[in-house]
mmCIF file of C-alpha atoms in Angstrom:
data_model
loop_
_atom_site.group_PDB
_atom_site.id
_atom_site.type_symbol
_atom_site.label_atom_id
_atom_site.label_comp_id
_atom_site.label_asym_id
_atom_site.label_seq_id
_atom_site.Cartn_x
_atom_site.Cartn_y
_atom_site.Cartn_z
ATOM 1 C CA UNK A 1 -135.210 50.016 14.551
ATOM 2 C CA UNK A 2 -134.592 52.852 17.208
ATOM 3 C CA UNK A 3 -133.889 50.448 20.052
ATOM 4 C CA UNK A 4 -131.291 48.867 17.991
ATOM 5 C CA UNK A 5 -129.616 51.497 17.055
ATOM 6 C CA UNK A 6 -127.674 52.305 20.472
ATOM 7 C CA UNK A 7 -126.017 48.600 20.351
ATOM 8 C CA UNK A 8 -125.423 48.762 17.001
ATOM 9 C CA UNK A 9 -123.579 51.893 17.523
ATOM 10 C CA UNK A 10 -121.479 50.575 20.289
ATOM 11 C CA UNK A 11 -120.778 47.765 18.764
ATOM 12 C CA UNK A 12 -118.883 49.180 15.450
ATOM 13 C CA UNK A 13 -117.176 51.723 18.398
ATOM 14 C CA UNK A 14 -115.688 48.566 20.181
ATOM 15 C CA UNK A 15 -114.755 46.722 17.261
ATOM 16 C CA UNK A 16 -113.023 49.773 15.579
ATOM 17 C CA UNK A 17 -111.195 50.655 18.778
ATOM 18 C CA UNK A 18 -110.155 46.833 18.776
ATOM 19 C CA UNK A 19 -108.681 47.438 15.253
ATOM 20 C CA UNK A 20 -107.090 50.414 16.618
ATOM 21 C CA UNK A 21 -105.652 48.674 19.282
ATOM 22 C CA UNK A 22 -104.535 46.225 17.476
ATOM 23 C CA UNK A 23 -102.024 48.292 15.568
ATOM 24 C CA UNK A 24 -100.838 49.669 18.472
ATOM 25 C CA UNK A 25 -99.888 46.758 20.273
ATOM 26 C CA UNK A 26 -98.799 44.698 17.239
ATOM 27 C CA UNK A 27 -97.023 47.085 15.497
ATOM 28 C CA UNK A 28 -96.024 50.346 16.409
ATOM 29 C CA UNK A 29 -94.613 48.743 19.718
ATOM 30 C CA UNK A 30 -92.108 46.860 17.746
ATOM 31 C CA UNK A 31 -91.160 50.451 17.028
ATOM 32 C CA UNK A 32 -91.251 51.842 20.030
ATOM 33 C CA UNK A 33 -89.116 49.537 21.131
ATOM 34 C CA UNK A 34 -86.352 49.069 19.067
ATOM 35 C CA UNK A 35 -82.922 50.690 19.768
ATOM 36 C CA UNK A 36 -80.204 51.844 16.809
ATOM 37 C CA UNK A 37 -77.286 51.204 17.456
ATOM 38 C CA UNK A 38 -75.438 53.534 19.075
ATOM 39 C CA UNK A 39 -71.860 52.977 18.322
ATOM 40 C CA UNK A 40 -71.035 53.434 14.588
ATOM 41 C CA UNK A 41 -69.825 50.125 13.383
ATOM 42 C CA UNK A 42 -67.089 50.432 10.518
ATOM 43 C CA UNK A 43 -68.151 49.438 7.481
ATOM 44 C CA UNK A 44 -66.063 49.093 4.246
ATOM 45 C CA UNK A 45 -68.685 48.774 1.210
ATOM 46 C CA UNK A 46 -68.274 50.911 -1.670
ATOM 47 C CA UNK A 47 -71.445 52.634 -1.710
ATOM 48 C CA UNK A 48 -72.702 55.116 -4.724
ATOM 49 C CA UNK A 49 -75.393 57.799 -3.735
ATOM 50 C CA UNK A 50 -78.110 58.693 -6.418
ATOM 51 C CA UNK A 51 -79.839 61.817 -6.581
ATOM 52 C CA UNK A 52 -82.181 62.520 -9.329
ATOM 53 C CA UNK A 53 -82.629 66.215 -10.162
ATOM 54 C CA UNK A 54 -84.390 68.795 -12.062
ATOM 55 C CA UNK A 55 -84.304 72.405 -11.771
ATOM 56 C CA UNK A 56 -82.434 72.465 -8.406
ATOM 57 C CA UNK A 57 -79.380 74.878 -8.695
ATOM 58 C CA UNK A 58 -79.806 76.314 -5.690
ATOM 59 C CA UNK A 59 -80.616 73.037 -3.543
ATOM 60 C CA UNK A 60 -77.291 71.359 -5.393
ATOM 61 C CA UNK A 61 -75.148 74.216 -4.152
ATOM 62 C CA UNK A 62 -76.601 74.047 -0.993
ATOM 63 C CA UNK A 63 -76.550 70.092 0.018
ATOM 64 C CA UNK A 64 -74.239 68.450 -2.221
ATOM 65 C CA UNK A 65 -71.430 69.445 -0.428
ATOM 66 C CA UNK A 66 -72.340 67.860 2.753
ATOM 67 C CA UNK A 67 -73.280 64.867 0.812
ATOM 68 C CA UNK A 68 -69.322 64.712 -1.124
ATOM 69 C CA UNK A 69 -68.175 65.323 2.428
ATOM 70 C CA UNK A 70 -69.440 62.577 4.076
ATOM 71 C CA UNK A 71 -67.010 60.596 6.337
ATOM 72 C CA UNK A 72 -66.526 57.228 4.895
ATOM 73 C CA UNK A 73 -64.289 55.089 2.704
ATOM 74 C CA UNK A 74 -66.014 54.203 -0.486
ATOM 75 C CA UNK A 75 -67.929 56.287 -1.979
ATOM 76 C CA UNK A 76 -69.437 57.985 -5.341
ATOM 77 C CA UNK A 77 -72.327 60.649 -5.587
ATOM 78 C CA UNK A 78 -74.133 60.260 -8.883
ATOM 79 C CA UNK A 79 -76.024 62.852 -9.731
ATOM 80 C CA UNK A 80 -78.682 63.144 -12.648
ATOM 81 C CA UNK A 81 -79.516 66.215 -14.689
ATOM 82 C CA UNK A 82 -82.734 65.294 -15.685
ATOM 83 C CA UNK A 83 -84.115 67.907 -18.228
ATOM 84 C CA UNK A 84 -82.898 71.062 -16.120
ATOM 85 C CA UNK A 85 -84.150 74.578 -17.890
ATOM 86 C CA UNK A 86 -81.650 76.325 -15.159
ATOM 87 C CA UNK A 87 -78.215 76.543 -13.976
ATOM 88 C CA UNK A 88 -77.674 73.055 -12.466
ATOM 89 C CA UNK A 89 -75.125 72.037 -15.219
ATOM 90 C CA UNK A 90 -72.692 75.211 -14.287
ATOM 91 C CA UNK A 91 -73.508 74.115 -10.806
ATOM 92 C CA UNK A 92 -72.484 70.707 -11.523
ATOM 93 C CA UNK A 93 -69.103 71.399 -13.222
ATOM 94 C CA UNK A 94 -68.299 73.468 -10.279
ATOM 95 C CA UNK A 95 -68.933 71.047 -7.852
ATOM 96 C CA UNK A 96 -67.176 68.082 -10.063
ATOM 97 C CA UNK A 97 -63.866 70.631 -10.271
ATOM 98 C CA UNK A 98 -63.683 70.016 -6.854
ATOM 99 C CA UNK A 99 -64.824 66.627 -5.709
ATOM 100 C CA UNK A 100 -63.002 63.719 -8.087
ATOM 101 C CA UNK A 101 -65.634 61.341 -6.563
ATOM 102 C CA UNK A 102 -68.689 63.314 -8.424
ATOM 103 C CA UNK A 103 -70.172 61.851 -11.038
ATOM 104 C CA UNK A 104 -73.117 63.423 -13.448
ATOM 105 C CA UNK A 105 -75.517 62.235 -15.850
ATOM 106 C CA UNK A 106 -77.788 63.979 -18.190
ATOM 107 C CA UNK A 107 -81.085 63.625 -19.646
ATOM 108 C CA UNK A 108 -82.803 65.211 -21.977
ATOM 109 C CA UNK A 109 -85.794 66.434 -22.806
ATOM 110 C CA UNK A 110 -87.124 64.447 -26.164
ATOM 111 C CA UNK A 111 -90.286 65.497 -27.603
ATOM 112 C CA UNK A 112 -91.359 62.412 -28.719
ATOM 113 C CA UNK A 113 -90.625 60.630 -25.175
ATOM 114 C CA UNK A 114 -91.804 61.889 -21.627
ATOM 115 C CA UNK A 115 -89.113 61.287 -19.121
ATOM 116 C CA UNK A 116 -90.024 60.937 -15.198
ATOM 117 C CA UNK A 117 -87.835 60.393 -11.936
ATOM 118 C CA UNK A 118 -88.084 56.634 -12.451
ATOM 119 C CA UNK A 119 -86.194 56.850 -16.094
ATOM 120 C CA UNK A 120 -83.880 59.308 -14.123
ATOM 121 C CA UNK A 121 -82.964 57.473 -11.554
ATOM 122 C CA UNK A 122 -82.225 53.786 -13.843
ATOM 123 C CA UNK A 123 -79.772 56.012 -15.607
ATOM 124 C CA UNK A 124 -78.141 57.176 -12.789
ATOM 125 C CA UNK A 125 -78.277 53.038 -11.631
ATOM 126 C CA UNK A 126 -77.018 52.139 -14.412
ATOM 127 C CA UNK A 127 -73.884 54.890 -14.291
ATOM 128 C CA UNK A 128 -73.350 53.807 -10.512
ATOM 129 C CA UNK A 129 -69.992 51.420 -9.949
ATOM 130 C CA UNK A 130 -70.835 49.850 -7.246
ATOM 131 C CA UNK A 131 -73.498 47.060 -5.794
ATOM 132 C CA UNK A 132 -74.796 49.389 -2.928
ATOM 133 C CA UNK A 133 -77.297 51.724 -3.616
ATOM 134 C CA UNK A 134 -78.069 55.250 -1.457
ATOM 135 C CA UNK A 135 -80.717 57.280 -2.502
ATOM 136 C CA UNK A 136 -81.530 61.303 -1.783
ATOM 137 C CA UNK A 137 -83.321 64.029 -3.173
ATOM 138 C CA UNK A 138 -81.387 67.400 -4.234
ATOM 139 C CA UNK A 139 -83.241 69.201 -1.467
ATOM 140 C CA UNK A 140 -81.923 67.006 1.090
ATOM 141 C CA UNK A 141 -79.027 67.407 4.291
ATOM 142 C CA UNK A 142 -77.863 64.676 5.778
ATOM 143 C CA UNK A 143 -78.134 65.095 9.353
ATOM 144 C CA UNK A 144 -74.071 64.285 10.139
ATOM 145 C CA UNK A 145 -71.559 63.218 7.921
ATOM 146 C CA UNK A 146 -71.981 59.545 9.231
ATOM 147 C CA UNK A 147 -75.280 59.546 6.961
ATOM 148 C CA UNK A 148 -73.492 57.112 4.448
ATOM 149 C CA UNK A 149 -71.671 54.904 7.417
ATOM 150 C CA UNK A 150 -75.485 54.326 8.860
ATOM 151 C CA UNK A 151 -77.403 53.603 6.451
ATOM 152 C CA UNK A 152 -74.225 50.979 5.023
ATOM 153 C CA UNK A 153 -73.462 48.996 7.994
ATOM 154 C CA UNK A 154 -76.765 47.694 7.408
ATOM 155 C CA UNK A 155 -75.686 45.405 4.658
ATOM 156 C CA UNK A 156 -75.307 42.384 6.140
ATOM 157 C CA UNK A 157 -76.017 38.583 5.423
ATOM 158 C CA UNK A 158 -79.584 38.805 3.169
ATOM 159 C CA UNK A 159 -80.537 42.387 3.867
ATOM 160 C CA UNK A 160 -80.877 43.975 0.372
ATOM 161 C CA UNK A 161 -83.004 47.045 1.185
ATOM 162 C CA UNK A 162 -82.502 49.291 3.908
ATOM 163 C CA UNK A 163 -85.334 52.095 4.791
ATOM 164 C CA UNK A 164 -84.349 55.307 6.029
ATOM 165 C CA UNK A 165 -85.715 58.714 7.801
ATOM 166 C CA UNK A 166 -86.085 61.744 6.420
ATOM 167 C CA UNK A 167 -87.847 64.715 8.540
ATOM 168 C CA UNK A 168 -89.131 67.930 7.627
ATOM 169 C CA UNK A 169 -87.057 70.642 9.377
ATOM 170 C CA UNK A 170 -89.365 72.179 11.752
ATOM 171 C CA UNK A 171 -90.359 76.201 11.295
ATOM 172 C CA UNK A 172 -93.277 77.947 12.836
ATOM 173 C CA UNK A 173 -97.138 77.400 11.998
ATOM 174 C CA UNK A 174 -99.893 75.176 12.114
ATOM 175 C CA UNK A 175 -99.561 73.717 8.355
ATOM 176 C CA UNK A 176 -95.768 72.879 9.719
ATOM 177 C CA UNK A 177 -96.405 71.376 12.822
ATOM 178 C CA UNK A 178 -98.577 69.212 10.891
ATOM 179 C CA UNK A 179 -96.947 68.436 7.974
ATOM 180 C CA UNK A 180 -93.745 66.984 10.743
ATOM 181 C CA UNK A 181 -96.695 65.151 12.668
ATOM 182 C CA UNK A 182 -98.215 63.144 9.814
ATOM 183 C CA UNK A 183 -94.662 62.357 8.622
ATOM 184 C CA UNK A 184 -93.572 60.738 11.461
ATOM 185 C CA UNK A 185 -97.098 59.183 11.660
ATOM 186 C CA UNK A 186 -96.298 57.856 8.236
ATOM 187 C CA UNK A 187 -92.922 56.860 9.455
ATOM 188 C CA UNK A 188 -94.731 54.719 12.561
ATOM 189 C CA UNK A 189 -96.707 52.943 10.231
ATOM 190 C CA UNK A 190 -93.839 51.642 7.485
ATOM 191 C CA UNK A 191 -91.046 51.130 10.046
ATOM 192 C CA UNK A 192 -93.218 49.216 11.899
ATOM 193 C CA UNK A 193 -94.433 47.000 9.718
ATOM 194 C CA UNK A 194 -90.890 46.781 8.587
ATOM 195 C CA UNK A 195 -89.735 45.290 11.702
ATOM 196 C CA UNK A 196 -92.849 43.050 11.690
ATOM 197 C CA UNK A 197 -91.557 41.529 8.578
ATOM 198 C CA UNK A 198 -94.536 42.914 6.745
ATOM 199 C CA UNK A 199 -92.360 46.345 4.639
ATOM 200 C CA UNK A 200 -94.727 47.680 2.067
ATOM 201 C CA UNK A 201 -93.042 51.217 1.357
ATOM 202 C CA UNK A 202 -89.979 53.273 1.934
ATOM 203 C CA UNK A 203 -89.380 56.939 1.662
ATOM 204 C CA UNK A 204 -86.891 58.087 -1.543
ATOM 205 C CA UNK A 205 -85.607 60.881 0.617
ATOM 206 C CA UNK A 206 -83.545 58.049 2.400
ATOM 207 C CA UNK A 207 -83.220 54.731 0.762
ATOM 208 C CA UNK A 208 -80.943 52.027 0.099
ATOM 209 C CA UNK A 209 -80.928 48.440 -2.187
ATOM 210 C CA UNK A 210 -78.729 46.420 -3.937
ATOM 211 C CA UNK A 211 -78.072 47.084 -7.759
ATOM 212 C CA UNK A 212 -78.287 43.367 -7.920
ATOM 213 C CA UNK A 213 -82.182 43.232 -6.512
ATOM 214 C CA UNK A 214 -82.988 46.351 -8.747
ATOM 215 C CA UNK A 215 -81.612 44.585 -12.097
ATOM 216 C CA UNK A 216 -83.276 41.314 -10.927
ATOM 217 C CA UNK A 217 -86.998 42.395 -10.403
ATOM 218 C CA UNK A 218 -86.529 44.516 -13.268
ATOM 219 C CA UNK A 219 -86.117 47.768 -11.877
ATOM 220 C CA UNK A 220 -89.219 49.917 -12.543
ATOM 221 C CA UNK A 221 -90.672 48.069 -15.190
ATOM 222 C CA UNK A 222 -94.029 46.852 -13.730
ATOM 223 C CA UNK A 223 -95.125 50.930 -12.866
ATOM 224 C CA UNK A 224 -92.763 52.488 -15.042
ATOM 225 C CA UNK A 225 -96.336 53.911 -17.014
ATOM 226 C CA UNK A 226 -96.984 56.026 -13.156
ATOM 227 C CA UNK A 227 -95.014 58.799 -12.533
ATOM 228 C CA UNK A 228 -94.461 58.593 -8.453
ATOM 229 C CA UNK A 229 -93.773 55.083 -7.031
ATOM 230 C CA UNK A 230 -90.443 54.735 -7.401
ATOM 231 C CA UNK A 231 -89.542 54.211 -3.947
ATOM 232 C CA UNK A 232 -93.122 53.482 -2.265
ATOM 233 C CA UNK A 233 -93.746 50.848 -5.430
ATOM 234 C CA UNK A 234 -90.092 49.355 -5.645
ATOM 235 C CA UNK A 235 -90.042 48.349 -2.101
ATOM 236 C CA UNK A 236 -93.695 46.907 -1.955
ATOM 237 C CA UNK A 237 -92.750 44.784 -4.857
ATOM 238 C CA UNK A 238 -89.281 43.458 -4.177
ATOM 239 C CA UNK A 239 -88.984 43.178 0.051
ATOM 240 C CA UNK A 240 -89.722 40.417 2.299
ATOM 241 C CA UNK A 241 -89.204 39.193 5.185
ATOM 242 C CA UNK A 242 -85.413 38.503 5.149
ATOM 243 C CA UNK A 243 -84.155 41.433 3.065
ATOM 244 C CA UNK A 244 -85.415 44.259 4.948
ATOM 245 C CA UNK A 245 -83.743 46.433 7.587
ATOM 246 C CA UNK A 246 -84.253 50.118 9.168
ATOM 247 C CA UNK A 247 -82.317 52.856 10.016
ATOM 248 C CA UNK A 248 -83.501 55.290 12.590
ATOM 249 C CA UNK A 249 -80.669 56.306 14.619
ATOM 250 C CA UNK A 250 -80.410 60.534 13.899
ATOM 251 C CA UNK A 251 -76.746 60.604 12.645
ATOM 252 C CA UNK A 252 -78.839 58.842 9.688
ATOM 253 C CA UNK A 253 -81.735 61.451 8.968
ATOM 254 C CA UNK A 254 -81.818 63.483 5.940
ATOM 255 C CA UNK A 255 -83.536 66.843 6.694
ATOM 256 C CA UNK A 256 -86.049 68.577 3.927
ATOM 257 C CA UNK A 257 -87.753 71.350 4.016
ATOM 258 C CA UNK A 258 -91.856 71.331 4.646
ATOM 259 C CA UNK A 259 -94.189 72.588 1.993
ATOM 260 C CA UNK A 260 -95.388 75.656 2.439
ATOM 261 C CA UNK A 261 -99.061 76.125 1.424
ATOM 262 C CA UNK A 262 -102.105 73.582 1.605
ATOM 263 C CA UNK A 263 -101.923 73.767 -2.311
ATOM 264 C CA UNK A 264 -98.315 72.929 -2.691
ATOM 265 C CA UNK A 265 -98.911 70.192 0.110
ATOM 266 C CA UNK A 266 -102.272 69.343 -1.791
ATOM 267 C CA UNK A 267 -99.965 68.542 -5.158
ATOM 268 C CA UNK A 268 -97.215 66.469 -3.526
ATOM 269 C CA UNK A 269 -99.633 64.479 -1.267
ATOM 270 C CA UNK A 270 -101.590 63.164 -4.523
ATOM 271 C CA UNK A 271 -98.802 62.358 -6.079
ATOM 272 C CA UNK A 272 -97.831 59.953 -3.193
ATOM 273 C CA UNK A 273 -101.332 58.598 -2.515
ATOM 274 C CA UNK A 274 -101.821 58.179 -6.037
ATOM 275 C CA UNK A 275 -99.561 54.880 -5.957
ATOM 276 C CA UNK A 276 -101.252 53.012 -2.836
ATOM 277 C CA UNK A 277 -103.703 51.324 -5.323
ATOM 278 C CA UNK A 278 -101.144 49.662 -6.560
ATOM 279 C CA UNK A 279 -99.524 48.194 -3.403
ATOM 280 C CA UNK A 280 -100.112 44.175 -2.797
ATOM 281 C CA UNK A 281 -103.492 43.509 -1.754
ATOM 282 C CA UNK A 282 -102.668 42.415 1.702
ATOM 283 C CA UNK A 283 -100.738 46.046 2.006
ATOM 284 C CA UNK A 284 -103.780 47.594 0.759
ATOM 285 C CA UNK A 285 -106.155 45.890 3.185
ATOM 286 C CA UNK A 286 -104.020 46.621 6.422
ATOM 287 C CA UNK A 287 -103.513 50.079 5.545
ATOM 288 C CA UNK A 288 -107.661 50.480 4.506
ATOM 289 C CA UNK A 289 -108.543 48.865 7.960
ATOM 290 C CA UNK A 290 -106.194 51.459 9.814
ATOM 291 C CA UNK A 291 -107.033 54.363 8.168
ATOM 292 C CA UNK A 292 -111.087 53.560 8.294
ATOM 293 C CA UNK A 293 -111.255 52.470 11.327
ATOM 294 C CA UNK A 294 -109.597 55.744 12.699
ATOM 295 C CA UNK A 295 -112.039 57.947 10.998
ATOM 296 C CA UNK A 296 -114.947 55.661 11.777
ATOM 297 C CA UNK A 297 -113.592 55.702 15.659
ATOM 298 C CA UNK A 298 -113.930 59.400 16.002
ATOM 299 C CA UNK A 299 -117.329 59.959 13.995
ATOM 300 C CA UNK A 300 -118.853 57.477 15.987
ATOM 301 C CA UNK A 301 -117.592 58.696 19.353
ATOM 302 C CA UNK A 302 -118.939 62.077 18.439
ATOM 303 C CA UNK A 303 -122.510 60.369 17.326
ATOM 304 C CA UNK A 304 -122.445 58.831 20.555
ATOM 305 C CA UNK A 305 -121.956 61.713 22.285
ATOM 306 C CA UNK A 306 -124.880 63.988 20.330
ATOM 307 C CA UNK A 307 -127.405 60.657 21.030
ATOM 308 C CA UNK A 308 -126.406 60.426 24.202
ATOM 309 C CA UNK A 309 -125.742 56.955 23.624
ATOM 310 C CA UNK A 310 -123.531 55.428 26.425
ATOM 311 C CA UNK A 311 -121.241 58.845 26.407
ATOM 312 C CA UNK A 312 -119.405 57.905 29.352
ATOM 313 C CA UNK A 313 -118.495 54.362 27.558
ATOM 314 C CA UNK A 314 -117.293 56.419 24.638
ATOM 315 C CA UNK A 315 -115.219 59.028 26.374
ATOM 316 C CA UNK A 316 -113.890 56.516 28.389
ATOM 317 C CA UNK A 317 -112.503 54.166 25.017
ATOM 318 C CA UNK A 318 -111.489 57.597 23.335
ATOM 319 C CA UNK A 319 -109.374 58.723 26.864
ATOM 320 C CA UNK A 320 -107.820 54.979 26.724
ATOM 321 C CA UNK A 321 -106.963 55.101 23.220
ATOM 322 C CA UNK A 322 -105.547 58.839 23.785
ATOM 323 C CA UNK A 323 -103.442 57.951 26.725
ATOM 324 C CA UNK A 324 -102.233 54.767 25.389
ATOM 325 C CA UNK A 325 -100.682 56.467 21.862
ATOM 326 C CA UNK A 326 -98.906 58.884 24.435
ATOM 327 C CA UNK A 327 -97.134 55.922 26.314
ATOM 328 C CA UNK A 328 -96.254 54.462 23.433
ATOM 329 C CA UNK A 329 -95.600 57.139 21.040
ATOM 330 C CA UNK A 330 -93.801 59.494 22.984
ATOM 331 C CA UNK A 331 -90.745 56.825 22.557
ATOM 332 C CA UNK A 332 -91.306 57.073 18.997
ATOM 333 C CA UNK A 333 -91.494 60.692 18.915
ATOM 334 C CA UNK A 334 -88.171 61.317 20.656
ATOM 335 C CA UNK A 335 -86.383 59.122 18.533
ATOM 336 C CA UNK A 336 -87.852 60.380 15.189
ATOM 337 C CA UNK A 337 -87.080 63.950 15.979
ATOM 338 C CA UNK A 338 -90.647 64.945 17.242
ATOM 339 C CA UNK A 339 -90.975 64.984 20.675
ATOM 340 C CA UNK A 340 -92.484 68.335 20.880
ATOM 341 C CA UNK A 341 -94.715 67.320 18.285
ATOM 342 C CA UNK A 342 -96.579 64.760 20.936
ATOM 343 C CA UNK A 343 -98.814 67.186 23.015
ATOM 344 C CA UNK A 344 -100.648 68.394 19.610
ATOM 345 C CA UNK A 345 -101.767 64.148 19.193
ATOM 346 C CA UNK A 346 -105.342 64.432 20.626
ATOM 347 C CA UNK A 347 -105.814 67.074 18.195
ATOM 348 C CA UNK A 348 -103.895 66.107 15.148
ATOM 349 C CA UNK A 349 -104.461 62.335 15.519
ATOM 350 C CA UNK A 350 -108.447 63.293 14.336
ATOM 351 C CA UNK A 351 -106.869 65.562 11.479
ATOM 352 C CA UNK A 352 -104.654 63.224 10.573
ATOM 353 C CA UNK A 353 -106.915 60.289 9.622
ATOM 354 C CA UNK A 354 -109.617 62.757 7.918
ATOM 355 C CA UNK A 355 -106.635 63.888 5.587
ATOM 356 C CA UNK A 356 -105.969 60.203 5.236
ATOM 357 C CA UNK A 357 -109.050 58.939 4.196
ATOM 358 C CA UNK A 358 -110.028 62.199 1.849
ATOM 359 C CA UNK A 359 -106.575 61.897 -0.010
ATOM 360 C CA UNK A 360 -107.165 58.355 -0.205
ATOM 361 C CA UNK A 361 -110.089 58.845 -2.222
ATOM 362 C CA UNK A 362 -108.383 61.345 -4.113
ATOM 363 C CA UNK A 363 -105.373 58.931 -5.453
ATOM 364 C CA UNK A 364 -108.238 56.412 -6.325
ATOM 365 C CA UNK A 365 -109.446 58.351 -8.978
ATOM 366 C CA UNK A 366 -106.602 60.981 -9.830
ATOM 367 C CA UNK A 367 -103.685 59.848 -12.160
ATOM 368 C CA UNK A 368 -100.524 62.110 -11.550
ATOM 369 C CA UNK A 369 -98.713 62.834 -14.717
ATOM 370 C CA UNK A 370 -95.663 64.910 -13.885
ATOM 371 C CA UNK A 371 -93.200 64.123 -10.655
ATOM 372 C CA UNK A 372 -91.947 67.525 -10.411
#
């Protein structure tokens, strides 16, 4: 059994690094190649911007503004007041004193009835005027006031859902640095399979459909019963290979700020992976096969390494691997706002698919049953 073991062990560390390499090439190139455009196009369609929000007085008087500010045409911001215990109403009237083009709905809090962001935001579709849909959060900035123009001039011919960047804003620390780095790894791994005609989420931070495909598929219906999903879910049910487009170029970015502690990160990250079990099956495969074999390409470097098993062979597929995600990805990087965030890959590239696989296993078998 002993003498087998050595091939054995090289073998599963040449067909994972094949995997591996496979996503590089095939996808995230198609990323790393492709340019926004970089002269703003005009573009003329009424657009109404949703924000679903509860409890955020302070993040409403601090973004909306540069949201009802935004330079273009034809435009609403609907905001929802879903079940707020503090002063976002007197917020709200302040902000609709000034700004004629501000528009609020309310929910409340029924006893009887549990209301989530996904019955939030379907009222606040269903109070939009127009056909084109922008979605935020309340503790979102747009990055320029050509936010709305970007993300719009994307609705053309059959696109019907247009997917969006939103970055952390960077501060100081490890559990920052990190938190930037896996969202932009995140961000690699949807965009690209966007542009490969393969889309299976999008981020609600910075989102965009047609009432019309909303009201079609039935909205939220199908995962209306799971509390997160509503951007991740809608968009692996309703796009395909036509209807999809991205956004990347920064004027487009909406900014958020990071969590700041593992156990606050901990809570929002099982939220999100909660939902991937209930992506298409062909979603759920390619993202198993990326995230395992990442994990499994690292433990088994190491083992080869302690058995002495070929170690030159190993450090040699590792140092390939390595050098060819900082070719590629440093184009990436730069254009998603993280170029300093490249030199920590070696390092964080390991963290980053252990905290994949272990919060993976924890969305299996943890049901999330509040989305604030």
């Amino acid at each position: 059994m002993e003498a087998y073991l050595p091939g054995t062990l090289l073998a599963l560390l040449f067909i994972c690094f094949i995997v591996q390499l496979y996503y590089l090439v095939y996808y995230h190139r198609r990323l790393a190649a492709y340019e926004p455009l970089a002269e703003l196009k005009k573009s003329n369609i009424p657009i109404s911007v949703i924000i679903s929000a509860r409890n955020e007085e302070q993040n409403l008087a601090a973004n909306l503004p540069a949201i009802l500010e935004q330079d273009y045409p034809d435009f609403e911001v609907v905001v929802v007041n879903d079940c707020s215990l503090d002063e976002s109403e007197e917020v709200l009237k302040e902000l609709c004193a000034k700004y004629a083009h501000l528009k609020v709905a309310v929910v409340t809090e029924n006893d009887r009835f549990k209301t989530g962001k996904k019955f939030a935001l379907t009222m606040g579709i269903k109070a939009a005027k127009n056909e084109h849909l922008l979605f935020t959060d309340a503790d979102c900035k747009p990055a320029s006031s050509n936010w709305i123009s970007r993300m719009a001039v994307n609705f053309e011919g059959p696109t019907e859902i247009v997917l969006g960047y939103s970055p952390y804003s960077g501060t100081s620390g490890f559990l920052n640095a990190f938190i930037r780095f896996e969202t932009i790894r995140t961000a690699i791994n949807y965009l690209s399979a966007a542009l490969a005609g393969n889309a299976y989420m999008g981020i609600g931070r910075n989102l965009a459909y047609t009432k019309t495909l909303f009201f079609k598929n039935k909205g939220f219906a199908s995962h209306m019963h799971v509390m997160s999903g509503d951007d991740d879910l809608f968009v692996n049910e309703n796009a395909t290979r036509e209807n999809i487009a991205i956004e990347i170029h920064p004027e487009a970015f909406t900014y958020s700020p990071a969590k700041e502690s593992m156990s606050a990160l901990y809570r929002q990250k099982r939220r999100h992976m909660g939902v991937g079990k209930m992506y298409q099956n062909k979603h759920r495969r390619m993202l198993s096969f990326d995230a395992l074999s990442g994990l499994f390409f690292y433990i088994l470097v190491v083992i080869s390494l302690i058995l002495t098993h070929d170690p030159l062979l190993a450090l040699g597929l590792l140092l390939f691997r390595i050098i060819a995600q900082l070719i590629l990805y440093y184009k990436i990087f730069r254009k998603l706002d993280g170029k300093n965030l490249i030199w920590y890959l070696p390092f964080f590239d390991l963290v980053y698919y252990v905290y994949l696989n272990i919060f993976g296993l924890i969305g299996t078998f943890i049901k999330t049953t509040q989305w604030k």
